Coordinates of C-alpha atoms and ligand atoms in Angstrom, one line a residue:
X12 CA 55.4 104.0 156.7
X13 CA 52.1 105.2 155.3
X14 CA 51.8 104.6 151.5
X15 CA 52.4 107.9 150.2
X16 CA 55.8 107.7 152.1
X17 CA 56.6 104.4 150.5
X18 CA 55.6 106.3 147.0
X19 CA 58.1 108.9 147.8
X20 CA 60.8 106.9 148.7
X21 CA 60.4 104.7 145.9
X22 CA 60.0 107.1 143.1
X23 CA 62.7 109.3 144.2
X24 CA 65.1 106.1 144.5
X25 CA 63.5 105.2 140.6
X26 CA 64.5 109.0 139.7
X27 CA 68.4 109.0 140.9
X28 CA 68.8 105.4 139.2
X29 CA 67.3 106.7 135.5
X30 CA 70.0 106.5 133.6
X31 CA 68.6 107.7 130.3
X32 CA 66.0 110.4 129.5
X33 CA 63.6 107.4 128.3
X34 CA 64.0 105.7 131.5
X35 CA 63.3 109.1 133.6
X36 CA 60.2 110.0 131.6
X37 CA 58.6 106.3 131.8
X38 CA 59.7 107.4 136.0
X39 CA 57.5 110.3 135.8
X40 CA 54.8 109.3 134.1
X41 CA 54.3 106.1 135.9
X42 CA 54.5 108.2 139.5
X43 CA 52.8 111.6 137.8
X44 CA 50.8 110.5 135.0
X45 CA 47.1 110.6 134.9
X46 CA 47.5 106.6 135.6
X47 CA 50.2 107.2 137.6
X48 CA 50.5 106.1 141.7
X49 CA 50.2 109.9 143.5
X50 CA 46.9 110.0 141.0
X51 CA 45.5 106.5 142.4
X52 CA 46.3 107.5 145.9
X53 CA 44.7 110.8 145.6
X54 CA 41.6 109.0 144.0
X55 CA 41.4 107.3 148.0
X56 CA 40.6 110.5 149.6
X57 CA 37.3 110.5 149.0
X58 CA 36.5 108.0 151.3
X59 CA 38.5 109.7 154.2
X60 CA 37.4 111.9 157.3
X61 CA 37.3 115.5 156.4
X62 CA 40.4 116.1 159.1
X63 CA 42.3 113.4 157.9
X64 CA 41.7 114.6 154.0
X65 CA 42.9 117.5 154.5
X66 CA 46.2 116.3 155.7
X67 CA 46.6 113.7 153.3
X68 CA 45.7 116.3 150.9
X69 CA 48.8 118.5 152.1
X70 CA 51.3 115.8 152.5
X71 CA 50.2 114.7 148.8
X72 CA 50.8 118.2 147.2
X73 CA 54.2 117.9 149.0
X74 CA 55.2 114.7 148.2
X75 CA 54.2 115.6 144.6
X76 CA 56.1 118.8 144.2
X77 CA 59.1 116.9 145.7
X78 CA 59.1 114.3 143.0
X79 CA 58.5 116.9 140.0
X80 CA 61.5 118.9 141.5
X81 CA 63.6 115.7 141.4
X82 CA 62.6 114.8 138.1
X83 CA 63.7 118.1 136.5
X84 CA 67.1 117.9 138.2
X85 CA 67.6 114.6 137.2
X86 CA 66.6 115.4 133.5
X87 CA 69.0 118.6 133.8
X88 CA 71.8 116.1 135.0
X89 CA 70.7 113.0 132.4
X90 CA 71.4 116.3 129.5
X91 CA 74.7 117.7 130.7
X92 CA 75.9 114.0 130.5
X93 CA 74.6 113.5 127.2
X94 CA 76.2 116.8 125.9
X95 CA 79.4 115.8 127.7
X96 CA 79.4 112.4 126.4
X97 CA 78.6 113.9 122.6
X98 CA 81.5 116.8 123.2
X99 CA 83.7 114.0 124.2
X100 CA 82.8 111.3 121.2
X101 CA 82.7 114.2 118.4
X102 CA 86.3 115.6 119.4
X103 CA 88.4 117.1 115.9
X104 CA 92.0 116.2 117.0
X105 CA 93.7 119.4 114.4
X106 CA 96.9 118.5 115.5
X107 CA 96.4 115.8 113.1
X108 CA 98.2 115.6 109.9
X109 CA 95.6 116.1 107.0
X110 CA 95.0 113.4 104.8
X111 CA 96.7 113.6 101.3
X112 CA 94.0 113.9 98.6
X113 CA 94.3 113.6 95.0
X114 CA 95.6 116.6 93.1
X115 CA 94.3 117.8 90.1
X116 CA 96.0 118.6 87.3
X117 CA 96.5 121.3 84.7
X118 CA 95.7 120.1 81.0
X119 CA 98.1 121.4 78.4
X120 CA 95.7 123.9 76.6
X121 CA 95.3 126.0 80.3
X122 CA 98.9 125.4 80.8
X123 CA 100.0 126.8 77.3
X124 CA 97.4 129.7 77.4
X125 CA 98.5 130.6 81.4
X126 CA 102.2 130.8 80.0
X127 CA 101.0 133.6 76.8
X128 CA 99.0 135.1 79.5
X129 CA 102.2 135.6 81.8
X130 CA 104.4 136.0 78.7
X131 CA 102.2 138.8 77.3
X132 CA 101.4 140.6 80.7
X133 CA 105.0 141.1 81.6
X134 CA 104.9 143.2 77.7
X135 CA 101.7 145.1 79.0
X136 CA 99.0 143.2 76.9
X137 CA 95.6 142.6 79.4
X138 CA 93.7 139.4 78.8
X139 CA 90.5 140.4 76.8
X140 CA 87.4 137.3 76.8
X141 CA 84.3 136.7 74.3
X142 CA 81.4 134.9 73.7
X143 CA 82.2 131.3 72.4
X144 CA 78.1 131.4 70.7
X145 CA 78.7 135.0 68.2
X146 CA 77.1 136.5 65.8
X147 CA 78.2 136.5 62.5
X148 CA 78.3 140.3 62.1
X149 CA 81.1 140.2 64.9
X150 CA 82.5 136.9 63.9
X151 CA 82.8 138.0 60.0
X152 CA 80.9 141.3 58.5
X153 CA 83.0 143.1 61.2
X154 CA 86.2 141.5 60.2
X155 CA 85.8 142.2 57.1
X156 CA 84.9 138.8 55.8
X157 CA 82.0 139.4 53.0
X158 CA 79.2 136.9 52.9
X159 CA 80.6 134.9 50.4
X160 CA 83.9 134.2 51.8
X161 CA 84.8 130.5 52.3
X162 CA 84.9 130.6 55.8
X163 CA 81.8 131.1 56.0
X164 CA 80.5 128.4 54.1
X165 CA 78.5 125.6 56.0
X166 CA 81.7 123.0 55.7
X167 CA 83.8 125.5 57.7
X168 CA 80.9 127.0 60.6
X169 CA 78.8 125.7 63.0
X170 CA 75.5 127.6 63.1
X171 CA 73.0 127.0 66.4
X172 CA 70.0 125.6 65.4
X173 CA 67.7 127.3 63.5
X174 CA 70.6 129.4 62.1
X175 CA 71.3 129.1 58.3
X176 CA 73.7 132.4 57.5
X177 CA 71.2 134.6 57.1
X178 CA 71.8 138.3 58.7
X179 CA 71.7 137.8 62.0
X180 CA 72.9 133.9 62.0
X181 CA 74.3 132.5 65.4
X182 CA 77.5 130.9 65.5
X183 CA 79.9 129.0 67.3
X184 CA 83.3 131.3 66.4
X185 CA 85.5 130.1 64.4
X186 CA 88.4 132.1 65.4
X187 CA 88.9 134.2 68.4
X188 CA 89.0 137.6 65.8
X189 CA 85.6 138.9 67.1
X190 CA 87.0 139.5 70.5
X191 CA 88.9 142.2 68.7
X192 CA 85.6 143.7 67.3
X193 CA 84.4 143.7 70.8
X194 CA 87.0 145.4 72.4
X195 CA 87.6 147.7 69.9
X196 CA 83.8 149.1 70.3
X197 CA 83.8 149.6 74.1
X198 CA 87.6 150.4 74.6
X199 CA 89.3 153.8 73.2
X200 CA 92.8 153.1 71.9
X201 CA 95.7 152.8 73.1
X202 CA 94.7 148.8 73.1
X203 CA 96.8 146.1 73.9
X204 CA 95.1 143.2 74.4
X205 CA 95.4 139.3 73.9
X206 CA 92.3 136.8 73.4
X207 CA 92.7 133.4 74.5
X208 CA 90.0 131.2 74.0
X209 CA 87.9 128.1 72.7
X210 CA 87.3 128.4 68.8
X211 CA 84.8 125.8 66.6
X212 CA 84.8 124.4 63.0
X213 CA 83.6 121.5 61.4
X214 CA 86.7 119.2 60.8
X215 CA 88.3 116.4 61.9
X216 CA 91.5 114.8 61.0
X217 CA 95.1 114.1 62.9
X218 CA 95.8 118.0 62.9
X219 CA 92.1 119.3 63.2
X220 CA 89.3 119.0 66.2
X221 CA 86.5 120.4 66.1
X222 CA 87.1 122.3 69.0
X223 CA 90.0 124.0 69.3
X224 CA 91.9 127.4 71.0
X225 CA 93.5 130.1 69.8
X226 CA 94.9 133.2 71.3
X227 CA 94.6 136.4 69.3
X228 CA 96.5 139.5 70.0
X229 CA 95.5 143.5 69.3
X230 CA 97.2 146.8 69.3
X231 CA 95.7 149.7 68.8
X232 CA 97.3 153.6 68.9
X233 CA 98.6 156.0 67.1
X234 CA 101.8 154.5 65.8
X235 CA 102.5 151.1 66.3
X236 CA 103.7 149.2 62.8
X237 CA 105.1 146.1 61.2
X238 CA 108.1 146.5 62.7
X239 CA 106.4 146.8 66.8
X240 CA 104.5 143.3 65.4
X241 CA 107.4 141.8 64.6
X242 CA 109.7 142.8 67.6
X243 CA 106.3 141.2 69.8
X244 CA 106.4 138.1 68.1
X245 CA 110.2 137.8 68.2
X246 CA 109.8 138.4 72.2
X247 CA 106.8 135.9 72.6
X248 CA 108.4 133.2 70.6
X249 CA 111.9 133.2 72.2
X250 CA 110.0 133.3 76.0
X251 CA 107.6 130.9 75.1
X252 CA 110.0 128.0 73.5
X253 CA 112.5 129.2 76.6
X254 CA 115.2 130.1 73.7
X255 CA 118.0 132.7 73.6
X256 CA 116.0 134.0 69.9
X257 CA 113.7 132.5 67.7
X258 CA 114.4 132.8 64.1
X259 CA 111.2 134.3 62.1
X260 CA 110.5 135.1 58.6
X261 CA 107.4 137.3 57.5
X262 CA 105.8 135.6 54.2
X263 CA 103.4 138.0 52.7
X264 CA 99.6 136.2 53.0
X265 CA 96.1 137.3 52.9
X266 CA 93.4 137.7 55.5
X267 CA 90.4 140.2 55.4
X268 CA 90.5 141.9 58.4
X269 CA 94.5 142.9 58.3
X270 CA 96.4 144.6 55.3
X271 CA 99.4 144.0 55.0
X272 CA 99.1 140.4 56.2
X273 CA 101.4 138.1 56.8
X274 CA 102.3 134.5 57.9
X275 CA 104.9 134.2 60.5
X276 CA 107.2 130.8 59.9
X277 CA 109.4 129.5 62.6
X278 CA 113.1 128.4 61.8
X279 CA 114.0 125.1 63.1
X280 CA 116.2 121.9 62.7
X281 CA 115.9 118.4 63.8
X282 CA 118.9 117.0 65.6
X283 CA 119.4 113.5 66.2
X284 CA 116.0 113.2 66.0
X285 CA 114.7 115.9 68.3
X286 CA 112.8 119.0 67.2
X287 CA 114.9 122.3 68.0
X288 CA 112.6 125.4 67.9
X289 CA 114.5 128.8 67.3
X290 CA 117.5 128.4 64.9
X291 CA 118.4 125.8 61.8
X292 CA 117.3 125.9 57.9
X293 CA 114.1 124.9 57.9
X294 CA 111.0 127.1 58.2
X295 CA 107.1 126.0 59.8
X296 CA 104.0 128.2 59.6
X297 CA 103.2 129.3 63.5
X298 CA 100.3 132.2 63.2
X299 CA 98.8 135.0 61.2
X300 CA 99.2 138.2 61.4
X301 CA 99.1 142.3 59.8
X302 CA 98.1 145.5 60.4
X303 CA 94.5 145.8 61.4
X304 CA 92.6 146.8 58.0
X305 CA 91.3 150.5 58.4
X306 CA 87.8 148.7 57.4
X307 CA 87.8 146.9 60.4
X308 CA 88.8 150.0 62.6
X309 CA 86.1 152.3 60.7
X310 CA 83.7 149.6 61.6
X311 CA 84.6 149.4 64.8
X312 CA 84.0 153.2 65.4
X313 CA 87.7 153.9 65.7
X314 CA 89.0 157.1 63.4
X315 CA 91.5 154.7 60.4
X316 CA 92.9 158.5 59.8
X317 CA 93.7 158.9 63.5
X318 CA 94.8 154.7 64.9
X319 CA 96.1 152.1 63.3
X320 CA 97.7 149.0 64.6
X321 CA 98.5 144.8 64.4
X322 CA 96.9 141.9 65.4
X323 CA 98.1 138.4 65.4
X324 CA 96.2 134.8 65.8
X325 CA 97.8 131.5 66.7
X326 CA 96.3 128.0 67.6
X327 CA 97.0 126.6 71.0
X328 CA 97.1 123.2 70.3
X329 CA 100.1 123.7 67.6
X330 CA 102.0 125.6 70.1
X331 CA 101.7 123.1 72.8
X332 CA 102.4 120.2 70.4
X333 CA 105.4 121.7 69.7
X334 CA 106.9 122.6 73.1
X335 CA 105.8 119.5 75.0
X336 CA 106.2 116.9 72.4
X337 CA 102.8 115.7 71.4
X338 CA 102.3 113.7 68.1
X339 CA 98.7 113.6 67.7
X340 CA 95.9 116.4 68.4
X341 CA 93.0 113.8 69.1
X342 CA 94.2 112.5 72.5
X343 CA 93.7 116.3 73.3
X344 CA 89.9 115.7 74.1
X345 CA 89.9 112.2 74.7
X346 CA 90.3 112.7 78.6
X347 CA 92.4 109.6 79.0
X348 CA 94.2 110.3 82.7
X349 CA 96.5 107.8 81.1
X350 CA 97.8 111.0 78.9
X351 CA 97.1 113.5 81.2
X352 CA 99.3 111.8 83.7
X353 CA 102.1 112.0 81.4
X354 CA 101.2 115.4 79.5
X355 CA 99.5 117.9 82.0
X356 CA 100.7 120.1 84.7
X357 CA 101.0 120.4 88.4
X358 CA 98.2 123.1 89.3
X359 CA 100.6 124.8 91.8
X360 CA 102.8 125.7 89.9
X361 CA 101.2 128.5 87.9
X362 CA 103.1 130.3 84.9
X363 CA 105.4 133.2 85.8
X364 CA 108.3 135.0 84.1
X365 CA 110.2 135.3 87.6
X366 CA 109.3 131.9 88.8
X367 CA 109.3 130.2 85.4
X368 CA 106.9 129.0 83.1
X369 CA 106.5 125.5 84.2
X370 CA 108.0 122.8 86.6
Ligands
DAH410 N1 91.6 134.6 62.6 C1 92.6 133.9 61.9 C2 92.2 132.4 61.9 O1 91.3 132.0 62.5 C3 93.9 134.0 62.6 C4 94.4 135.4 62.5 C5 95.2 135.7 61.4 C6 94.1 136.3 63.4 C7 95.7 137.0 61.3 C8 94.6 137.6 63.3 C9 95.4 137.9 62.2 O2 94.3 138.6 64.2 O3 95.9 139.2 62.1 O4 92.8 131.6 61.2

């Protein structure tokens, strides 16, 4: 067999046993390549008889083109495997089962403020939001609250940097009452809104954080009064502590952006040791509440001489405390899971009045 056969033979034997793309490429170049056997073979013609050149020359190109052809069917061959072999390693089996991962939980604050929200929507209130960074015209000029009111003394606010009370000022809010102002000028009455949210002041004891949440609720139209307030409250309270009625007393108070106001006190007893919410002869403070002061409407834009209405504010925390049992605020915002294991919620079951309120 002349040499050139023997090349032929040989590389196209090397080509069918590549068994990797490497090995098939170092196969190429070492028959193809500009080092490469067919290229050292060709490099002998030179010396050869015109006729026989030519021939060599012809079986060459052939014996080349054969060996190219070869190669790029091999390489096609060497990739379907690979793809196969890939399809075959990388298989998702869905049927599967998935694996359990750890479930969140639902702290008491969302839990508490998800069961007003669903308590409140079933009476036709929508959920209204605000800023958590106000200013202090819509934290406390708007409301009614003149500059040298207590609660706006630096013991009681937060200001953001740079912010000393002046017109103007920047502050954390200290109640959730400016959601009202906020409403009120961008919404034409009839309003009926509630205003859960995070609320700031500086003080810090076993009943105080400073960060805490309250929910405020607004009504605004032509002829709601004391007596719609108190029929509202009444419904809340008795759906929220999951009681037939809750016994309430109105004790006349003072806040600047209602008049009348009024503090709303819960009746309750302790029985062998366990706090009932609803009924008995004792009496705790839950929430404020009045008729929106026609100051506040008037500065609001809304006509005093036309709407009038009620708002109320309570404090999250307290209500929780008092339906699940908590002694102590601080643990609140400690994020212990030791406590949240015991205290919060399971996240699927979200706060309905068809469903219920909680697990
Ligand atoms: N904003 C009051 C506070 O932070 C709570 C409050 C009382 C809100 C009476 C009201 C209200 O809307 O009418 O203590």
């Amino acid at each position: 067999m002349s040499d050139l056969q023997t090349l032929r033979t040989n590389t196209l034997a090397a080509v069918q046993a590549a068994s990797t793309l490497e090995s098939l490429d170092e196969v190429r170049v070492s028959a193809l390549g500009k080092k490469g056997a067919i290229t050292a073979l060709m490099k002998t013609m030179g010396k050869m008889e015109p006729e026989a050149r030519k021939a060599f020359g012809q079986e060459a190109n052939l014996v080349k083109d054969e060996i190219a052809s070869a190669l790029d069917q091999r390489k096609i061959e060497l990739e379907e495997a690979a793809l196969d072999e890939q399809l075959a390693r990388e298989i998702v089996d869905v049927t599967q089962p998935a694996r359990p991962t750890a479930k969140g939980s639902i702290h008491p604050i969302s839990q508490v403020m998800d069961e007003a929200i669903a308590i409140f929507g079933e009476m036709g209130f929508a959920v209204a939001e605000g800023p958590e960074i106000e200013t202090d015209k819509y934290c406390f000029d708007d409301l009614n609250i003149p500059t040298d009111h207590p609660a706006r003394q630096m013991q009681d606010t937060f200001y953001m940097h740079g912010h000393s009370g002046d017109a103007g000022s920047l502050v954390l809010r200290t109640h959730t009452s400016p959601v009202q102002v906020r409403t009120m000028l961008i919404q034409e009455p009839p309003i009926r809104i509630i205003c859960p949210g995070r609320t700031f002041r500086s003080d810090y004891d076993a009943t105080h954080t400073p960060m805490f949440h309250q929910i405020e609720g607004l009504v605004i139209d032509e002829t709601a009064h004391m007596g719609h307030l108190k029929g509202v409250l009444m419904d809340f309270l008795a759906a929220y502590f999951e009681v037939d009625e809750v016994k309430i007393q109105l004790r006349p108070s003072y806040f600047p952006f209602t008049e009348p106001s009024a503090e709303v006190d819960i009746g309750y007893e302790v029985v062998n040791g366990e706090l009932k919410i609803g009924q008995g002869d004792k009496w705790m403070e839950i929430l404020g509440c009045g008729m929106v002061n026609s100051r506040v409407l008037e500065n609001c834009g809304i006509d005093s001489s036309k709407y009038q209405g009620f708002a109320f504010g309570m404090g999250v925390e307290r209500l929780s405390m008092l339906k699940y049992g908590m002694p102590d605020l601080r643990p609140y915002f400690d994020s212990d899971v030791r406590w949240l294991r015991h205290y919060a919620f399971d996240p699927l079951l979200i706060p309905s009045m068809v469903r219920g309120l909680h697990a």
